[in-house]
Short mmCIF file of C-alpha atoms in Angstrom, two decimals:
data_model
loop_
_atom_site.label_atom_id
_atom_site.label_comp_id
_atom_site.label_asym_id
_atom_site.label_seq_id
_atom_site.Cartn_x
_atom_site.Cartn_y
_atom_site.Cartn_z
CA UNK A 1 -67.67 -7.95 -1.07
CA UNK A 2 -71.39 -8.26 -1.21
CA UNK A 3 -72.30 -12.04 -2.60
CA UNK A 4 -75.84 -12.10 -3.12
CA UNK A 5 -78.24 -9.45 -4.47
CA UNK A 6 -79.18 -8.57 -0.99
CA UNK A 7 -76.22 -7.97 0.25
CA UNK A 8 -75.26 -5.92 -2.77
CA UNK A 9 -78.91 -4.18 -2.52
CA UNK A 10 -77.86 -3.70 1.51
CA UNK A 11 -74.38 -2.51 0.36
CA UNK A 12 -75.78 0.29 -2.50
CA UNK A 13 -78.49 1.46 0.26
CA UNK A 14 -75.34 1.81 2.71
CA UNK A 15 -73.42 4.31 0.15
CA UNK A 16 -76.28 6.51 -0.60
CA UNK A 17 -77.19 7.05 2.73
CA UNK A 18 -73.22 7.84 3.69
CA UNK A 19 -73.66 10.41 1.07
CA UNK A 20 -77.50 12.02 1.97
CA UNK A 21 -78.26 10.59 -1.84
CA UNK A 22 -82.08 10.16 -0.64
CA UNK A 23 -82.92 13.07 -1.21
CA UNK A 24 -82.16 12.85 -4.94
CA UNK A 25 -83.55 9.32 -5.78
CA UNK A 26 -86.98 9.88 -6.79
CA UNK A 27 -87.90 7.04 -9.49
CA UNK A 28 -88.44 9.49 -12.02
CA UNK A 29 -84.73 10.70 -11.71
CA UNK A 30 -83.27 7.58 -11.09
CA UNK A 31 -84.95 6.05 -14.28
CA UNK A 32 -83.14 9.06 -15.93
CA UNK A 33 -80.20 7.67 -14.35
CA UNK A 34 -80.50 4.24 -14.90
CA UNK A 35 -81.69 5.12 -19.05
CA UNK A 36 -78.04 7.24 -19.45
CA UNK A 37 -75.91 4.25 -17.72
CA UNK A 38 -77.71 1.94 -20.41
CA UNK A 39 -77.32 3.94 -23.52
CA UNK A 40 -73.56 4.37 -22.61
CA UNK A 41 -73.41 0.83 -22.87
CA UNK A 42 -75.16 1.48 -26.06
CA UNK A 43 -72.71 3.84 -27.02
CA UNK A 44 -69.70 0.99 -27.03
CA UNK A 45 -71.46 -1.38 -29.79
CA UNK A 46 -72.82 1.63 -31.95
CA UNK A 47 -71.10 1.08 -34.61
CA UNK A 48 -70.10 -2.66 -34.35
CA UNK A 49 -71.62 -4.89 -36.35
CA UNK A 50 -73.56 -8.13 -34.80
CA UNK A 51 -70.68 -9.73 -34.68
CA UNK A 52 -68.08 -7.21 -33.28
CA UNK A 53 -70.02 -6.72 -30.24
CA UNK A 54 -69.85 -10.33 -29.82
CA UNK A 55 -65.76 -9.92 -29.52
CA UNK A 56 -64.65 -7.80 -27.28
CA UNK A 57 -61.06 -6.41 -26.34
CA UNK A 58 -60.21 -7.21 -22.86
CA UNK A 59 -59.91 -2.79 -22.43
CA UNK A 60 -63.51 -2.61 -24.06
CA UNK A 61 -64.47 -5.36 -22.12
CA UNK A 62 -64.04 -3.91 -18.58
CA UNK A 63 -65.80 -0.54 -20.25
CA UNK A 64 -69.25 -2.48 -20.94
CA UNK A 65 -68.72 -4.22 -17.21
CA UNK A 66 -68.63 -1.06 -15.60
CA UNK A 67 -71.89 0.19 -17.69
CA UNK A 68 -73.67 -3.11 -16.73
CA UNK A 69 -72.67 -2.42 -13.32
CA UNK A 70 -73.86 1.07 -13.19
CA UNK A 71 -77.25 0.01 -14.95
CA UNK A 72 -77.70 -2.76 -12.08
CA UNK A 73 -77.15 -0.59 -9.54
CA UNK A 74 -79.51 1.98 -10.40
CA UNK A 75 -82.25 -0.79 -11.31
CA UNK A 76 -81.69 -2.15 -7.65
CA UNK A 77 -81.95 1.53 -6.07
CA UNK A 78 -85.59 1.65 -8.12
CA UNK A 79 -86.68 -1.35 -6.71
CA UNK A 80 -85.53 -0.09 -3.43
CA UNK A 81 -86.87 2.98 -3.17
CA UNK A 82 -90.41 1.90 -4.91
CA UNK A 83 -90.08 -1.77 -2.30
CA UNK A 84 -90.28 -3.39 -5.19
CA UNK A 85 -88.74 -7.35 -5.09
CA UNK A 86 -86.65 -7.51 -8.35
CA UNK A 87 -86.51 -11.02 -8.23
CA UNK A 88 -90.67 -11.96 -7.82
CA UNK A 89 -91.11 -9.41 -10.75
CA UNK A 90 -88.75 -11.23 -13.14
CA UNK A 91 -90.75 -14.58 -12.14
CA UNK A 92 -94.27 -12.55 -12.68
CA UNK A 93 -92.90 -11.29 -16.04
CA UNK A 94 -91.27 -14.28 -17.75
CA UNK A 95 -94.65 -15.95 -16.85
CA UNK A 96 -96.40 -13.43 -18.54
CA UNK A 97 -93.98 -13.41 -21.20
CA UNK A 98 -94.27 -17.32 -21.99
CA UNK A 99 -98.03 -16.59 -22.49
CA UNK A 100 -97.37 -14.19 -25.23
CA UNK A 101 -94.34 -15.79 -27.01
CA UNK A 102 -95.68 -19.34 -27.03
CA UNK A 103 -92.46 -21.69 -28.08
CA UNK A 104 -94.35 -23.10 -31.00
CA UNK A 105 -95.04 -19.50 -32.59
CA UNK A 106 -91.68 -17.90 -31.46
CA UNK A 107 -89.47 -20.34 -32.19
CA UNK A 108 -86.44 -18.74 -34.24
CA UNK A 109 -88.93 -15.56 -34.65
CA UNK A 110 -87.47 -12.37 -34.05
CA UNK A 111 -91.36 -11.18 -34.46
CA UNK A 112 -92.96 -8.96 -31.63
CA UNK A 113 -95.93 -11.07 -30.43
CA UNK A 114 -98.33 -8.28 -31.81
CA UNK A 115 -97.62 -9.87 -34.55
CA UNK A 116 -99.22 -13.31 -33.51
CA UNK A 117 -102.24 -11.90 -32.78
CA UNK A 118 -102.73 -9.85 -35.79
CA UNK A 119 -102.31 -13.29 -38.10
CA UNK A 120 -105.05 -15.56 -35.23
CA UNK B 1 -89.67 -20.07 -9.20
CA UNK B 2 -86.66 -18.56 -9.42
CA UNK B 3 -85.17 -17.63 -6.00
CA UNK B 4 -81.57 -16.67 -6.30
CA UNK B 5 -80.12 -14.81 -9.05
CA UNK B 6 -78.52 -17.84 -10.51
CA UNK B 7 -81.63 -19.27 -10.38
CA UNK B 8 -83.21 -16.71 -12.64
CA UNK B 9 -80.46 -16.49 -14.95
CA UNK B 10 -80.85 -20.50 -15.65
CA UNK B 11 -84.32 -19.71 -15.94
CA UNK B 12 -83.81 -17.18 -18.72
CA UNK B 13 -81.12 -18.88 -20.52
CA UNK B 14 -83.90 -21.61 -20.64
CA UNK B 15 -86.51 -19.16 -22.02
CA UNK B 16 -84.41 -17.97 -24.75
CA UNK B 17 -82.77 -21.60 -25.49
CA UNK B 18 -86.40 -23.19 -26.22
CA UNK B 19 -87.25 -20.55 -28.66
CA UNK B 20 -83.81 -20.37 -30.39
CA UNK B 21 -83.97 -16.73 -29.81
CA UNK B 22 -79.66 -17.00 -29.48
CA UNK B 23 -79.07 -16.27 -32.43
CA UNK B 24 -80.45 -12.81 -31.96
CA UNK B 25 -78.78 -11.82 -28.62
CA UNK B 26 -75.68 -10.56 -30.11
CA UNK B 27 -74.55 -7.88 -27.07
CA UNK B 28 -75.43 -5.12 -29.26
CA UNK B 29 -78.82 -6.33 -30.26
CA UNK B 30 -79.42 -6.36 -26.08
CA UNK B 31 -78.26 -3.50 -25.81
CA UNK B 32 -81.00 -2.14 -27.30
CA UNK B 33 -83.72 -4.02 -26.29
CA UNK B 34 -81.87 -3.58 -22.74
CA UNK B 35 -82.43 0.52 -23.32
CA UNK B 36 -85.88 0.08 -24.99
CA UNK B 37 -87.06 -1.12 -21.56
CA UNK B 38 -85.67 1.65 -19.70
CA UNK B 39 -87.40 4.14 -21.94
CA UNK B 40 -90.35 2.22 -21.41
CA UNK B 41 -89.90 2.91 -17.64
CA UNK B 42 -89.07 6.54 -18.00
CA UNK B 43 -92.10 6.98 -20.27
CA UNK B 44 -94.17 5.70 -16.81
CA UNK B 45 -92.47 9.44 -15.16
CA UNK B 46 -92.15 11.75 -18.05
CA UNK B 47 -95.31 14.01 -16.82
CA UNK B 48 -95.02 13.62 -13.00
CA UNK B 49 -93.55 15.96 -10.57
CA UNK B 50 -90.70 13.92 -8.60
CA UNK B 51 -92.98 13.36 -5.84
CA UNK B 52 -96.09 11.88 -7.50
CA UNK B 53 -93.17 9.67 -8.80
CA UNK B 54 -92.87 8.12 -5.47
CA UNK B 55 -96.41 7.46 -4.89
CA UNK B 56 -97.65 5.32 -7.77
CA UNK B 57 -101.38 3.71 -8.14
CA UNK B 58 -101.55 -0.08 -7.71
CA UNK B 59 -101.73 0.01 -11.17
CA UNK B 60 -99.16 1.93 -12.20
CA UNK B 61 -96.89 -0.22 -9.76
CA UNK B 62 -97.20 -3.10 -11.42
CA UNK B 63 -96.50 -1.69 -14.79
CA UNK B 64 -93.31 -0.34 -13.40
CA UNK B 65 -92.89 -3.92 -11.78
CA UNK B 66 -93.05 -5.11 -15.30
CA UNK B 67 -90.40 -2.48 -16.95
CA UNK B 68 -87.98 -2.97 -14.11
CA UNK B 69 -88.36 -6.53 -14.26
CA UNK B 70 -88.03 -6.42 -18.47
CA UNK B 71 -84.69 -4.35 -18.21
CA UNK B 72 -83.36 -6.68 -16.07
CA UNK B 73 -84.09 -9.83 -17.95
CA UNK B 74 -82.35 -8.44 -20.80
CA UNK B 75 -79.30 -6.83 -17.77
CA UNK B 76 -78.88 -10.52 -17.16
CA UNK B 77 -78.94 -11.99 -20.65
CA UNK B 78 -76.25 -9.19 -21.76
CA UNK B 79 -74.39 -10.49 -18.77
CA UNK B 80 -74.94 -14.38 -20.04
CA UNK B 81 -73.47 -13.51 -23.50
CA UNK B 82 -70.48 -12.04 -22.30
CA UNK B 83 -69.98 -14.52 -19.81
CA UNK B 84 -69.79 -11.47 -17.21
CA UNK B 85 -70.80 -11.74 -13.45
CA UNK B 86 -72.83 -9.06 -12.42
CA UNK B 87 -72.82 -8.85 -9.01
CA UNK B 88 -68.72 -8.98 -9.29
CA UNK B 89 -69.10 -6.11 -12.08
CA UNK B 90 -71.15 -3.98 -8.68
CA UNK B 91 -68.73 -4.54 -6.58
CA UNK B 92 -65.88 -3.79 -8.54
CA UNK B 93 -67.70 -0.47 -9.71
CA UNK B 94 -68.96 0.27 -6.37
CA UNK B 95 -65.26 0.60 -5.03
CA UNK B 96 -64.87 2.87 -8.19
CA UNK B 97 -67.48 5.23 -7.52
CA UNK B 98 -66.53 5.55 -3.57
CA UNK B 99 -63.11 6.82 -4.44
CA UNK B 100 -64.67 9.37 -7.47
CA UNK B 101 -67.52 10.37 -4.91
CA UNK B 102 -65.37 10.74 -0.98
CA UNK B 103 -68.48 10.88 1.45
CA UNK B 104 -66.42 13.97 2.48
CA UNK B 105 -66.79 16.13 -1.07
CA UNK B 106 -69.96 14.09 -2.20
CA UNK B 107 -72.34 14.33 1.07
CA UNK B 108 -75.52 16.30 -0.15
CA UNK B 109 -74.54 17.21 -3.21
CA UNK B 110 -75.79 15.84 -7.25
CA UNK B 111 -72.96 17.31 -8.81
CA UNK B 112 -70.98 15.22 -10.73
CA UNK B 113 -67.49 14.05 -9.63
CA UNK B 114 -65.43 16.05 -12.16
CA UNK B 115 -66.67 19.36 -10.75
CA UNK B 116 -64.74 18.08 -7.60
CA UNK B 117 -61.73 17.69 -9.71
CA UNK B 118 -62.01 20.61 -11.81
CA UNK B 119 -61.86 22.43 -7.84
CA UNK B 120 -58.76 20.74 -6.52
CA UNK C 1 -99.14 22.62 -43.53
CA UNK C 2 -96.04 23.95 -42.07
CA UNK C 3 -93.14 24.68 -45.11
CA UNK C 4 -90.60 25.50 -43.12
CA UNK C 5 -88.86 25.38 -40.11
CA UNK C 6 -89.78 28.33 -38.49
CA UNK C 7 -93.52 27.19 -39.38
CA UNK C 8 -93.46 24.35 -37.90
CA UNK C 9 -91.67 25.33 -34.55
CA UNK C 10 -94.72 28.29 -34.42
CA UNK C 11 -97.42 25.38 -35.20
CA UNK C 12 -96.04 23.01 -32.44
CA UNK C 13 -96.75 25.95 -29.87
CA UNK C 14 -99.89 26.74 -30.59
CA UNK C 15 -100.93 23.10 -30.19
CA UNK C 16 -99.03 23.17 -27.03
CA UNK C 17 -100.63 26.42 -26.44
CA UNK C 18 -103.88 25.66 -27.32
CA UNK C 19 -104.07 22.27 -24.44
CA UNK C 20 -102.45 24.23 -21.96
CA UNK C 21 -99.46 21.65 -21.84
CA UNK C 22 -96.66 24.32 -21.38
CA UNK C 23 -96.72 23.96 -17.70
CA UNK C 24 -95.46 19.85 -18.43
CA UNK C 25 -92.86 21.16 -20.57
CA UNK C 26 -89.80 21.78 -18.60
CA UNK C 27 -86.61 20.80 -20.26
CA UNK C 28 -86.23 17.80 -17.87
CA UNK C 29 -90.07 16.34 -19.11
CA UNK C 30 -89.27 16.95 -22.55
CA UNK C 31 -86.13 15.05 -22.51
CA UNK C 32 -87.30 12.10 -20.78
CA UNK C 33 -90.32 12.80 -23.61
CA UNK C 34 -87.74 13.17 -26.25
CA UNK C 35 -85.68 9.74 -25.26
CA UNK C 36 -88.85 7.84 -24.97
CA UNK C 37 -89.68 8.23 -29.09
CA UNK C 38 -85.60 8.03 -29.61
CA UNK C 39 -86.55 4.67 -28.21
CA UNK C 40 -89.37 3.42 -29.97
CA UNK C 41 -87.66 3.81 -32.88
CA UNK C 42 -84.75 1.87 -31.54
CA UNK C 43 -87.78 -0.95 -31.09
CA UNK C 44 -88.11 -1.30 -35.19
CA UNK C 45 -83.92 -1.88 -35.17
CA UNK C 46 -83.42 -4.24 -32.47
CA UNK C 47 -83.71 -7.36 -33.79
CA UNK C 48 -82.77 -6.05 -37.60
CA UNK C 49 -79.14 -6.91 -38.82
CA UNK C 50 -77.55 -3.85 -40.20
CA UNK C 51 -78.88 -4.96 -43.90
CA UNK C 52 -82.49 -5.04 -42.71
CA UNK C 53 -82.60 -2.35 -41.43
CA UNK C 54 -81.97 -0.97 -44.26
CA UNK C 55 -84.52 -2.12 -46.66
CA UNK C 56 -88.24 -1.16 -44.88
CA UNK C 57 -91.58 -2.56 -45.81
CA UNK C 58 -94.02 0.60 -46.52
CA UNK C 59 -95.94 -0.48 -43.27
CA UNK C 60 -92.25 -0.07 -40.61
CA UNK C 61 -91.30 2.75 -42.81
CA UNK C 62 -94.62 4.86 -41.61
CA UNK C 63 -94.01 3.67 -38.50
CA UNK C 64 -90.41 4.82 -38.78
CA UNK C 65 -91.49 7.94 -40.11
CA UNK C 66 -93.86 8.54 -36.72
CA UNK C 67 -91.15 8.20 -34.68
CA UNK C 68 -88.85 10.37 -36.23
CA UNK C 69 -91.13 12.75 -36.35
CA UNK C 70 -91.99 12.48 -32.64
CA UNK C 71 -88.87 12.87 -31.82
CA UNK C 72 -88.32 15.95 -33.63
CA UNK C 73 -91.45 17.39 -32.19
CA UNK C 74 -90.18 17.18 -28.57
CA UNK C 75 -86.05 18.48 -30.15
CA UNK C 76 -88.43 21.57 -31.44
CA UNK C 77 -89.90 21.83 -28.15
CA UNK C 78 -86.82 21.70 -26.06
CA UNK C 79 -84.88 24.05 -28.51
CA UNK C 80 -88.32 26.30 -27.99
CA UNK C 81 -88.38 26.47 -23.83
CA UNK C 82 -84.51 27.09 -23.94
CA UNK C 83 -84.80 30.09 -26.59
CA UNK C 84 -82.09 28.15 -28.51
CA UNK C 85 -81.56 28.43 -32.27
CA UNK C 86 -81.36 24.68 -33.77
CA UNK C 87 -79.90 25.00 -37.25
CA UNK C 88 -77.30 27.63 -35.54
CA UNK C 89 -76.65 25.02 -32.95
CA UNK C 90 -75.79 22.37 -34.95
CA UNK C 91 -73.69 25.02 -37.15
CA UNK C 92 -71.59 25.16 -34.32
CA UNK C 93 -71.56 21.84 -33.35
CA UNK C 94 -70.68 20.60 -36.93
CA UNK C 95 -67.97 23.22 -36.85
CA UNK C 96 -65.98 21.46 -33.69
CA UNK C 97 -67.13 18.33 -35.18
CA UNK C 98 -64.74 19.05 -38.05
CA UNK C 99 -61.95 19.65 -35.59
CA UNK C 100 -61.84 16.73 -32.97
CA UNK C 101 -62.94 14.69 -36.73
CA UNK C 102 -60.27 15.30 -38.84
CA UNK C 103 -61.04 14.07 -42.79
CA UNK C 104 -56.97 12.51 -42.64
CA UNK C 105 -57.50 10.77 -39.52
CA UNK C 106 -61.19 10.00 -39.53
CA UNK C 107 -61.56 8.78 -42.87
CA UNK C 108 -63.56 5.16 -43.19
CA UNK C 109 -62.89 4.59 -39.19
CA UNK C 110 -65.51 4.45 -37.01
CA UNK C 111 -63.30 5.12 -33.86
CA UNK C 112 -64.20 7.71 -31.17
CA UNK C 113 -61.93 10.82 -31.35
CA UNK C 114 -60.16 10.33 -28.01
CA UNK C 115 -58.90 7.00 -29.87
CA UNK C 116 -56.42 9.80 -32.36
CA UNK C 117 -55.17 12.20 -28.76
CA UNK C 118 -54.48 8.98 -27.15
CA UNK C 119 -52.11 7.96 -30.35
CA UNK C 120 -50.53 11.64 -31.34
CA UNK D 1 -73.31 28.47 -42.45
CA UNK D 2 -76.22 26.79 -43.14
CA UNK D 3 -79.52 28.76 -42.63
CA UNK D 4 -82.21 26.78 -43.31
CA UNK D 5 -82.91 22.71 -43.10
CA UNK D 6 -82.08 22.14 -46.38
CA UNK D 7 -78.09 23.53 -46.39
CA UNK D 8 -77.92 22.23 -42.77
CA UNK D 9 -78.83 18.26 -44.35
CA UNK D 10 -76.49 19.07 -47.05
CA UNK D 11 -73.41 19.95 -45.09
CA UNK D 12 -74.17 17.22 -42.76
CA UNK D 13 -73.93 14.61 -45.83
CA UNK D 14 -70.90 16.63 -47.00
CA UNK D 15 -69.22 15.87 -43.58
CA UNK D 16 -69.98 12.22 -43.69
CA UNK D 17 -69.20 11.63 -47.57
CA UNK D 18 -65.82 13.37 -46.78
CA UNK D 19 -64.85 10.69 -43.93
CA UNK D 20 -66.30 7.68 -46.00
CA UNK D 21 -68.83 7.07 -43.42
CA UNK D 22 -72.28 6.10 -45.25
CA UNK D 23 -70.29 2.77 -44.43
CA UNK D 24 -71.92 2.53 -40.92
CA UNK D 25 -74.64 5.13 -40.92
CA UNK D 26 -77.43 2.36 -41.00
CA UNK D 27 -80.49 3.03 -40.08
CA UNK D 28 -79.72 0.84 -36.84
CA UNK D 29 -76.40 2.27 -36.37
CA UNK D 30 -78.04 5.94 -36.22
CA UNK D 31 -80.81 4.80 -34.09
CA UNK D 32 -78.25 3.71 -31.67
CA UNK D 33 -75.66 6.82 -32.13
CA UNK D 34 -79.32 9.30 -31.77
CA UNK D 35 -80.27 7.80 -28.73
CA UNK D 36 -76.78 7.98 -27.39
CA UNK D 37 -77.18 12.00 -27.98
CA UNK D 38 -80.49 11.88 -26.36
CA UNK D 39 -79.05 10.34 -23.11
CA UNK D 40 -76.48 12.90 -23.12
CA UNK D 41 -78.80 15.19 -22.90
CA UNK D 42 -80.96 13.39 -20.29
CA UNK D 43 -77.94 13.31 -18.25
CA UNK D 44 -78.07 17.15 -17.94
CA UNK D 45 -81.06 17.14 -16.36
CA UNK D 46 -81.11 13.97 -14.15
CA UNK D 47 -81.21 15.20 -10.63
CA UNK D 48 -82.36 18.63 -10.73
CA UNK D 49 -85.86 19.42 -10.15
CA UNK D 50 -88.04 20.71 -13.03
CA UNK D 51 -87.75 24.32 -11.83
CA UNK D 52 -84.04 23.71 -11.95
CA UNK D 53 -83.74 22.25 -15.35
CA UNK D 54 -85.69 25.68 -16.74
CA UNK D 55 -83.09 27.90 -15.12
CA UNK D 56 -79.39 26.48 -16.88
CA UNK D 57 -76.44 28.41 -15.99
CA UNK D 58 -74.22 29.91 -19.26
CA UNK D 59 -71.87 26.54 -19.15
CA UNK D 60 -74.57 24.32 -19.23
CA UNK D 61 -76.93 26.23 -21.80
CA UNK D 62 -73.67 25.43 -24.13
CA UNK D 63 -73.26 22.02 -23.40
CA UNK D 64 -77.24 21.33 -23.85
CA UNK D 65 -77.07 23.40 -26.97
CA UNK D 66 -74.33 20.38 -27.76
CA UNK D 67 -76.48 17.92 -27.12
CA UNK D 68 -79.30 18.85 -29.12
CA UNK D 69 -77.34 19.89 -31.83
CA UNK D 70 -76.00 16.33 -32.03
CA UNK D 71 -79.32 15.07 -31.72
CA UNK D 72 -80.54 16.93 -34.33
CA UNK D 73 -77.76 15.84 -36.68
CA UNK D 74 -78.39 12.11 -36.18
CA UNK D 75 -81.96 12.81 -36.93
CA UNK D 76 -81.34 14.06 -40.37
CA UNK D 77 -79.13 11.71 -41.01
CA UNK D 78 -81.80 8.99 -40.35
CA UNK D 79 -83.85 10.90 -42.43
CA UNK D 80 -81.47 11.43 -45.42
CA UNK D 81 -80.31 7.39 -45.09
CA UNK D 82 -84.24 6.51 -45.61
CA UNK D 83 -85.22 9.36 -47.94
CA UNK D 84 -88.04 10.23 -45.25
CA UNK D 85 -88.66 13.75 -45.16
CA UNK D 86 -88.53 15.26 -41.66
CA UNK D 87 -91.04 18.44 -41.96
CA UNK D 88 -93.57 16.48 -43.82
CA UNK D 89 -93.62 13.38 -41.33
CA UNK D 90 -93.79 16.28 -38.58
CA UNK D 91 -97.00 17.68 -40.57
CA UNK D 92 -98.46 14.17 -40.89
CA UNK D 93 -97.70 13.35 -37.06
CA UNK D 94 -99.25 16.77 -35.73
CA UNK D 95 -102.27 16.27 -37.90
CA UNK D 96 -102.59 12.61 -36.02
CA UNK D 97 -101.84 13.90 -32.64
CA UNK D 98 -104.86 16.19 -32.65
CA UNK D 99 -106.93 13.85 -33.23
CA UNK D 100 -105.42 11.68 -30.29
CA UNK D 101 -106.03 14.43 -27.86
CA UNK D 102 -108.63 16.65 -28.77
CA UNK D 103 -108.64 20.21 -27.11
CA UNK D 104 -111.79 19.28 -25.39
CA UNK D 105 -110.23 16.03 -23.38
CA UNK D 106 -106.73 17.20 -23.29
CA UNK D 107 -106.66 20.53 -21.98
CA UNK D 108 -104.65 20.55 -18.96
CA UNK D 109 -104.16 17.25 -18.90
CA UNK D 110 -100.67 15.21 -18.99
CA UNK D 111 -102.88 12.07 -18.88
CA UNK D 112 -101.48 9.23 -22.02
CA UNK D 113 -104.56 9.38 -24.96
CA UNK D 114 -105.36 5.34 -24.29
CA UNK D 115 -106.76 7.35 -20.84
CA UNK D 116 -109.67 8.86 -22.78
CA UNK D 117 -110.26 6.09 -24.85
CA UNK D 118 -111.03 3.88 -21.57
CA UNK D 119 -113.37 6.48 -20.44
CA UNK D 120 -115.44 6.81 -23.51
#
């Protein structure tokens, strides 16, 4: 069992290379992989409503684990291959983000932040 | 800054808390942003050849930083509303995928694991 | 201005034609083209209950219509490259549609067809 | 059999008014279900090379023909849900497009427009 992201990063690299995977994970086809893992998990809430996604059976609930999981791993396998720190780059973007969805602007907005600047 | 994973998940909860942005992360809602954020990444490798995918410009590196970090912000927050635990979701899938994909049948090849089956 | 199909499909080649861009489009470009607009018009939805989205201003409903029409621009394209016949395509795809979608079974449920083999 | 776009929208709306589905085809519900379709087809094409992808064996020439075709349906259904027409936004779109990327600057060139407009 891997309990940190870099042990789980360590453990992915470990089962690609077991299976001469390199070869095949260019970013440009594992962002093709990682954009079919998420719109499977798009596929389960389709045609829910807000609120039925919200309540899941446990059956359809160990469906959308396994897309998460298959999403993360690809996402981690980008970062690998590209030596890319997932971590930093949430910190860098959620800065960045904070600058362009100020909380007194945003707050209960669904607006894209476009939108902010267009009414300055 | 965020160090650990939990760390970065407290952080975003935090984010989205302050700007009472809850009320629109209904799983199916994040689903979409999740896979808007992925396309955004994929748009980054449409026109390149799989190798001038793995050899980006510094600044086309840190606009793929950005993406990947983007998709998973909203991996995590998907994860938060579901009260799921990601790296638990890997693992379990992980084991999954090792018994569809035997290092045996799977070494060097893309194919996908039902053409082994189909074979038996 | 193209009338019909068929004109359309012949004046999307000749501005493909005419920039030399037929060398980019290999199927695998022009899907990862293709799922980039499906996504940006996911982007207008994401935040939209089901009723919004519904019920456009004039300004997202140009927007709406760009992406749409992106979208079908790089379907055209793919269809094109493959030498495949849309309309008859979906013809045939509507026609198993009808079988694994049975009006008696199917009616006002929005549950995937594997849901009715699993039950028979 | 439908030959042209017109009979093909028709019988598509036929299909859905016959299983009482207008219920969930939203314009946010069909973004979703198109994007799904998309993937599917992505997935076809995720680890071959682009000389690959142009060279599909019969099986998966059918199964891509699928994919489209479904696609395709999901796009006139958005269309016919938001009383958008799909060749005219096409037309409109094209007619915008050339002005983005003039034969002069584009010729060749799988560089994004916003690339020109930084050089001028």
């Amino acid at each position: 069992m891997a309990d940190s992201l870099a042990e789980l990063r360590a453990k992915i690299n470990a089962f690609v290379h077991e299976r001469d995977w390199d070869q095949f994970h260019s970013p440009k086809n594992l962002a093709m992989a990682m954009i079919v893992e998420a719109a499977e998990l798009v596929e389960h809430f389709q045609w829910d409503t807000l609120e039925e996604s919200r309540e899941l059976t446990p059956e359809k609930r160990e469906q959308v684990s396994h897309e998460l999981a298959d999403t993360f791993v690809y996402l981690l396998r980008i970062a690998e291959v590209l030596e890319l720190d997932l971590i930093a780059a949430a910190n860098t973007k959620i800065a960045l983000n904070a600058q362009k969805y100020p909380v007194n602007k945003a707050k209960g907005s669904n607006a894209k932040y476009t939108k902010y600047q267009e009414n300055e």
